[in-house]
Structures are given as structure tokens and as C-alpha cells.
Amino acid sequence: MKDQEKRQFFRLTLKNPLISDLTIIRIKENAVETGNANVLIEDISAGGLRFTSNVRLPVTPQVILEFETTILNQQVKFPGYIVWKKSSETGIQEYGVQFTIDNEQFPTITSILHQLEVRLRRSPLSPSCRFATQEEIISIKDFPPSS
């Protein structure tokens, strides 16, 4: 209940997670080029998101991540940093991210998320979104990977 009281934005909980490419784009003030990893976006708002992964990442505002996925046929990128982390006994990590979106991007993000909410009421698996397949969910949540 306390978490909900602190939130400034409506949070859209996804019955089926979105698959997203996660990339580290900046450490401190330095731009970096790294590979990417697939993660599962479990819920999202205009201010941040919650994702799960088998990748271990630091909780710090000095590491800026970028999440890239498709929502309603639009390729979207959400920059942000990790504000909390929970580890499970199976090695799966759950993270909370606060976006670092500027004021110009904010109305676009809000509009896309509102449209997504309306669409998901009609159809929980809209083909215009990059929802994770069962195989992708297993590959991310099956830690360590089974042989």
C-alpha cells in the first residue's frame, strides 16, 4: 500500500509481459556502447516500469538503461535507472526503474500507455505489441538456463 501512495502516475499491470531489449547507455556522465539483453516488462507507468531478468544490475542513478520495445505498432524507448531490486532464490532479479524522460516526451508516453490500457481491455494479447512468447518467458526466467 505504501508503494501505491508514493506513485505519481497510474501503473498498468500487464497480464502478459512485454519483451524488451535492455541496453546500458550511460555510466555516470559517459555514454557507453554495450550489447543488449532481453527482459520482461511486468508493469509500466509514465514515470517508470518494473521488469524481471536473469541479469544482475546495480541500483544507482549513475547507470542509465534504455528499454526498447513495441507498443501499438510504435517502437518506443524508455531511458531510466534502477531504484530498487529484489532477488529470488532461483536467481531471477526483479527491478523497479524510474524514467529519465524529458518534458517533451512525457505526453507521448502518457498517450501510448493510455491507448494500450484501452486496447488491453478488449484483447489481452494485442498483435500490435511485443508481448513475450512462452519460450521467451522461459528463457529469461529459467535461471540458470536448462540444457
mmCIF file of C-alpha atoms in Angstrom:
data_model
loop_
_atom_site.group_PDB
_atom_site.id
_atom_site.type_symbol
_atom_site.label_atom_id
_atom_site.label_comp_id
_atom_site.label_asym_id
_atom_site.label_seq_id
_atom_site.Cartn_x
_atom_site.Cartn_y
_atom_site.Cartn_z
ATOM 1 C CA MET A 1 0.000 0.000 0.000
ATOM 2 C CA LYS A 2 2.852 2.407 0.781
ATOM 3 C CA ASP A 3 4.290 1.971 -2.744
ATOM 4 C CA GLN A 4 0.972 2.960 -4.279
ATOM 5 C CA GLU A 5 0.792 6.073 -2.080
ATOM 6 C CA LYS A 6 4.201 7.238 -3.356
ATOM 7 C CA ARG A 7 3.320 6.801 -7.040
ATOM 8 C CA GLN A 8 2.545 9.869 -9.084
ATOM 9 C CA PHE A 9 1.243 8.006 -12.146
ATOM 10 C CA PHE A 10 -1.273 5.304 -12.966
ATOM 11 C CA ARG A 11 0.505 1.953 -13.285
ATOM 12 C CA LEU A 12 -0.581 -0.521 -15.960
ATOM 13 C CA THR A 13 -0.030 -4.096 -14.771
ATOM 14 C CA LEU A 14 0.450 -6.433 -17.722
ATOM 15 C CA LYS A 15 -1.090 -9.913 -17.563
ATOM 16 C CA ASN A 16 1.328 -10.881 -20.314
ATOM 17 C CA PRO A 17 4.728 -9.174 -20.056
ATOM 18 C CA LEU A 18 6.249 -7.156 -22.854
ATOM 19 C CA ILE A 19 9.645 -8.327 -24.039
ATOM 20 C CA SER A 20 12.160 -5.505 -24.208
ATOM 21 C CA ASP A 21 15.745 -5.070 -25.291
ATOM 22 C CA LEU A 22 17.712 -3.638 -22.370
ATOM 23 C CA THR A 23 20.896 -1.674 -23.062
ATOM 24 C CA ILE A 24 23.187 0.303 -20.769
ATOM 25 C CA ILE A 25 23.517 3.686 -22.478
ATOM 26 C CA ARG A 26 25.373 5.780 -19.893
ATOM 27 C CA ILE A 27 27.520 5.274 -16.802
ATOM 28 C CA LYS A 28 27.964 8.433 -14.769
ATOM 29 C CA GLU A 29 28.283 11.109 -17.481
ATOM 30 C CA ASN A 30 29.911 8.826 -20.058
ATOM 31 C CA ALA A 31 27.996 7.359 -22.997
ATOM 32 C CA VAL A 32 28.735 3.656 -23.449
ATOM 33 C CA GLU A 33 28.040 1.070 -26.110
ATOM 34 C CA THR A 34 27.048 -2.323 -24.796
ATOM 35 C CA GLY A 35 25.185 -5.328 -26.044
ATOM 36 C CA ASN A 36 21.611 -5.865 -25.014
ATOM 37 C CA ALA A 37 19.641 -8.397 -23.043
ATOM 38 C CA ASN A 38 16.003 -9.394 -23.231
ATOM 39 C CA VAL A 39 13.963 -8.534 -20.150
ATOM 40 C CA LEU A 40 10.273 -8.822 -19.246
ATOM 41 C CA ILE A 41 8.344 -5.630 -18.521
ATOM 42 C CA GLU A 42 5.734 -6.639 -15.935
ATOM 43 C CA ASP A 43 4.128 -3.226 -15.373
ATOM 44 C CA ILE A 44 4.622 0.295 -16.624
ATOM 45 C CA SER A 45 3.582 3.888 -15.985
ATOM 46 C CA ALA A 46 4.546 7.299 -17.335
ATOM 47 C CA GLY A 47 7.136 7.501 -14.548
ATOM 48 C CA GLY A 48 8.764 4.081 -14.672
ATOM 49 C CA LEU A 49 8.431 0.337 -15.009
ATOM 50 C CA ARG A 50 9.013 -2.961 -13.235
ATOM 51 C CA PHE A 51 10.927 -5.693 -15.039
ATOM 52 C CA THR A 52 12.329 -9.148 -14.404
ATOM 53 C CA SER A 53 15.559 -10.557 -15.732
ATOM 54 C CA ASN A 54 18.276 -13.093 -15.033
ATOM 55 C CA VAL A 55 20.844 -10.267 -15.410
ATOM 56 C CA ARG A 56 22.297 -8.661 -12.285
ATOM 57 C CA LEU A 57 22.363 -4.856 -12.407
ATOM 58 C CA PRO A 58 23.269 -2.167 -9.867
ATOM 59 C CA VAL A 59 20.770 0.041 -8.065
ATOM 60 C CA THR A 60 22.113 3.506 -8.850
ATOM 61 C CA PRO A 61 21.096 6.656 -10.722
ATOM 62 C CA GLN A 62 24.567 6.705 -12.290
ATOM 63 C CA VAL A 63 23.780 3.809 -14.655
ATOM 64 C CA ILE A 64 21.202 4.808 -17.273
ATOM 65 C CA LEU A 65 19.455 1.973 -19.057
ATOM 66 C CA GLU A 66 17.308 2.032 -22.172
ATOM 67 C CA PHE A 67 14.322 -0.263 -22.687
ATOM 68 C CA GLU A 68 13.236 -0.724 -26.305
ATOM 69 C CA THR A 69 10.012 -2.487 -27.233
ATOM 70 C CA THR A 70 6.974 -2.183 -29.484
ATOM 71 C CA ILE A 71 3.673 -0.837 -28.187
ATOM 72 C CA LEU A 72 0.730 -0.387 -30.577
ATOM 73 C CA ASN A 73 2.959 -0.704 -33.636
ATOM 74 C CA GLN A 74 5.281 2.020 -32.344
ATOM 75 C CA GLN A 75 8.881 1.337 -31.458
ATOM 76 C CA VAL A 76 9.384 3.027 -28.089
ATOM 77 C CA LYS A 77 12.481 3.652 -25.995
ATOM 78 C CA PHE A 78 12.343 4.346 -22.276
ATOM 79 C CA PRO A 79 15.533 5.603 -20.591
ATOM 80 C CA GLY A 80 15.800 5.268 -16.832
ATOM 81 C CA TYR A 81 17.721 3.976 -13.849
ATOM 82 C CA ILE A 82 17.115 1.267 -11.257
ATOM 83 C CA VAL A 83 15.692 2.460 -7.932
ATOM 84 C CA TRP A 84 15.059 -0.916 -6.267
ATOM 85 C CA LYS A 85 15.877 -4.594 -6.697
ATOM 86 C CA LYS A 86 14.565 -7.904 -5.351
ATOM 87 C CA SER A 87 16.379 -11.188 -5.839
ATOM 88 C CA SER A 88 14.650 -14.548 -5.789
ATOM 89 C CA GLU A 89 16.117 -17.858 -4.678
ATOM 90 C CA THR A 90 16.030 -19.006 -8.308
ATOM 91 C CA GLY A 91 18.328 -16.185 -9.421
ATOM 92 C CA ILE A 92 15.651 -14.102 -11.106
ATOM 93 C CA GLN A 93 16.013 -10.391 -10.425
ATOM 94 C CA GLU A 94 13.074 -8.014 -10.198
ATOM 95 C CA TYR A 95 13.796 -4.316 -10.652
ATOM 96 C CA GLY A 96 11.985 -1.015 -10.372
ATOM 97 C CA VAL A 97 13.016 1.712 -12.811
ATOM 98 C CA GLN A 98 12.427 5.446 -12.753
ATOM 99 C CA PHE A 99 12.346 7.020 -16.201
ATOM 100 C CA THR A 100 14.586 9.919 -17.163
ATOM 101 C CA ILE A 101 12.173 11.235 -19.778
ATOM 102 C CA ASP A 102 12.157 14.923 -20.621
ATOM 103 C CA ASN A 103 9.002 17.052 -20.581
ATOM 104 C CA GLU A 104 8.657 16.901 -24.381
ATOM 105 C CA GLN A 105 8.461 13.080 -24.400
ATOM 106 C CA PHE A 106 6.102 12.825 -21.450
ATOM 107 C CA PRO A 107 2.767 13.495 -23.284
ATOM 108 C CA THR A 108 3.657 10.943 -25.977
ATOM 109 C CA ILE A 109 4.455 8.255 -23.400
ATOM 110 C CA THR A 110 1.276 9.011 -21.449
ATOM 111 C CA SER A 111 -0.825 8.819 -24.616
ATOM 112 C CA ILE A 112 0.694 5.491 -25.727
ATOM 113 C CA LEU A 113 0.142 3.938 -22.293
ATOM 114 C CA HIS A 114 -3.454 5.164 -22.151
ATOM 115 C CA GLN A 115 -4.132 3.705 -25.614
ATOM 116 C CA LEU A 116 -2.515 0.445 -24.517
ATOM 117 C CA GLU A 117 -4.738 0.259 -21.453
ATOM 118 C CA VAL A 118 -7.860 0.706 -23.608
ATOM 119 C CA ARG A 119 -6.654 -1.890 -26.126
ATOM 120 C CA LEU A 120 -5.835 -4.450 -23.419
ATOM 121 C CA ARG A 121 -9.376 -4.237 -22.064
ATOM 122 C CA ARG A 122 -10.587 -5.570 -25.417
ATOM 123 C CA SER A 123 -7.775 -8.016 -26.136
ATOM 124 C CA PRO A 124 -5.097 -9.094 -23.617
ATOM 125 C CA LEU A 125 -2.650 -10.052 -26.396
ATOM 126 C CA SER A 126 -2.752 -7.300 -28.976
ATOM 127 C CA PRO A 127 -0.663 -8.278 -32.020
ATOM 128 C CA SER A 128 0.491 -4.659 -32.270
ATOM 129 C CA CYS A 129 2.620 -5.075 -29.130
ATOM 130 C CA ARG A 130 5.779 -7.063 -28.471
ATOM 131 C CA PHE A 131 4.350 -9.414 -25.871
ATOM 132 C CA ALA A 132 6.700 -12.156 -24.742
ATOM 133 C CA THR A 133 6.126 -15.645 -26.066
ATOM 134 C CA GLN A 134 6.068 -18.554 -23.625
ATOM 135 C CA GLU A 135 9.528 -19.575 -24.902
ATOM 136 C CA GLU A 136 10.935 -16.087 -24.252
ATOM 137 C CA ILE A 137 9.473 -16.066 -20.738
ATOM 138 C CA ILE A 138 11.013 -19.458 -20.003
ATOM 139 C CA SER A 139 14.407 -18.441 -21.419
ATOM 140 C CA ILE A 140 14.519 -15.376 -19.162
ATOM 141 C CA LYS A 141 13.016 -16.890 -16.021
ATOM 142 C CA ASP A 142 14.715 -20.287 -16.252
ATOM 143 C CA PHE A 143 17.910 -19.474 -14.347
ATOM 144 C CA PRO A 144 20.382 -20.954 -14.838
ATOM 145 C CA PRO A 145 19.400 -21.915 -18.397
ATOM 146 C CA SER A 146 18.489 -25.577 -18.690
ATOM 147 C CA SER A 147 20.427 -27.702 -21.128
#
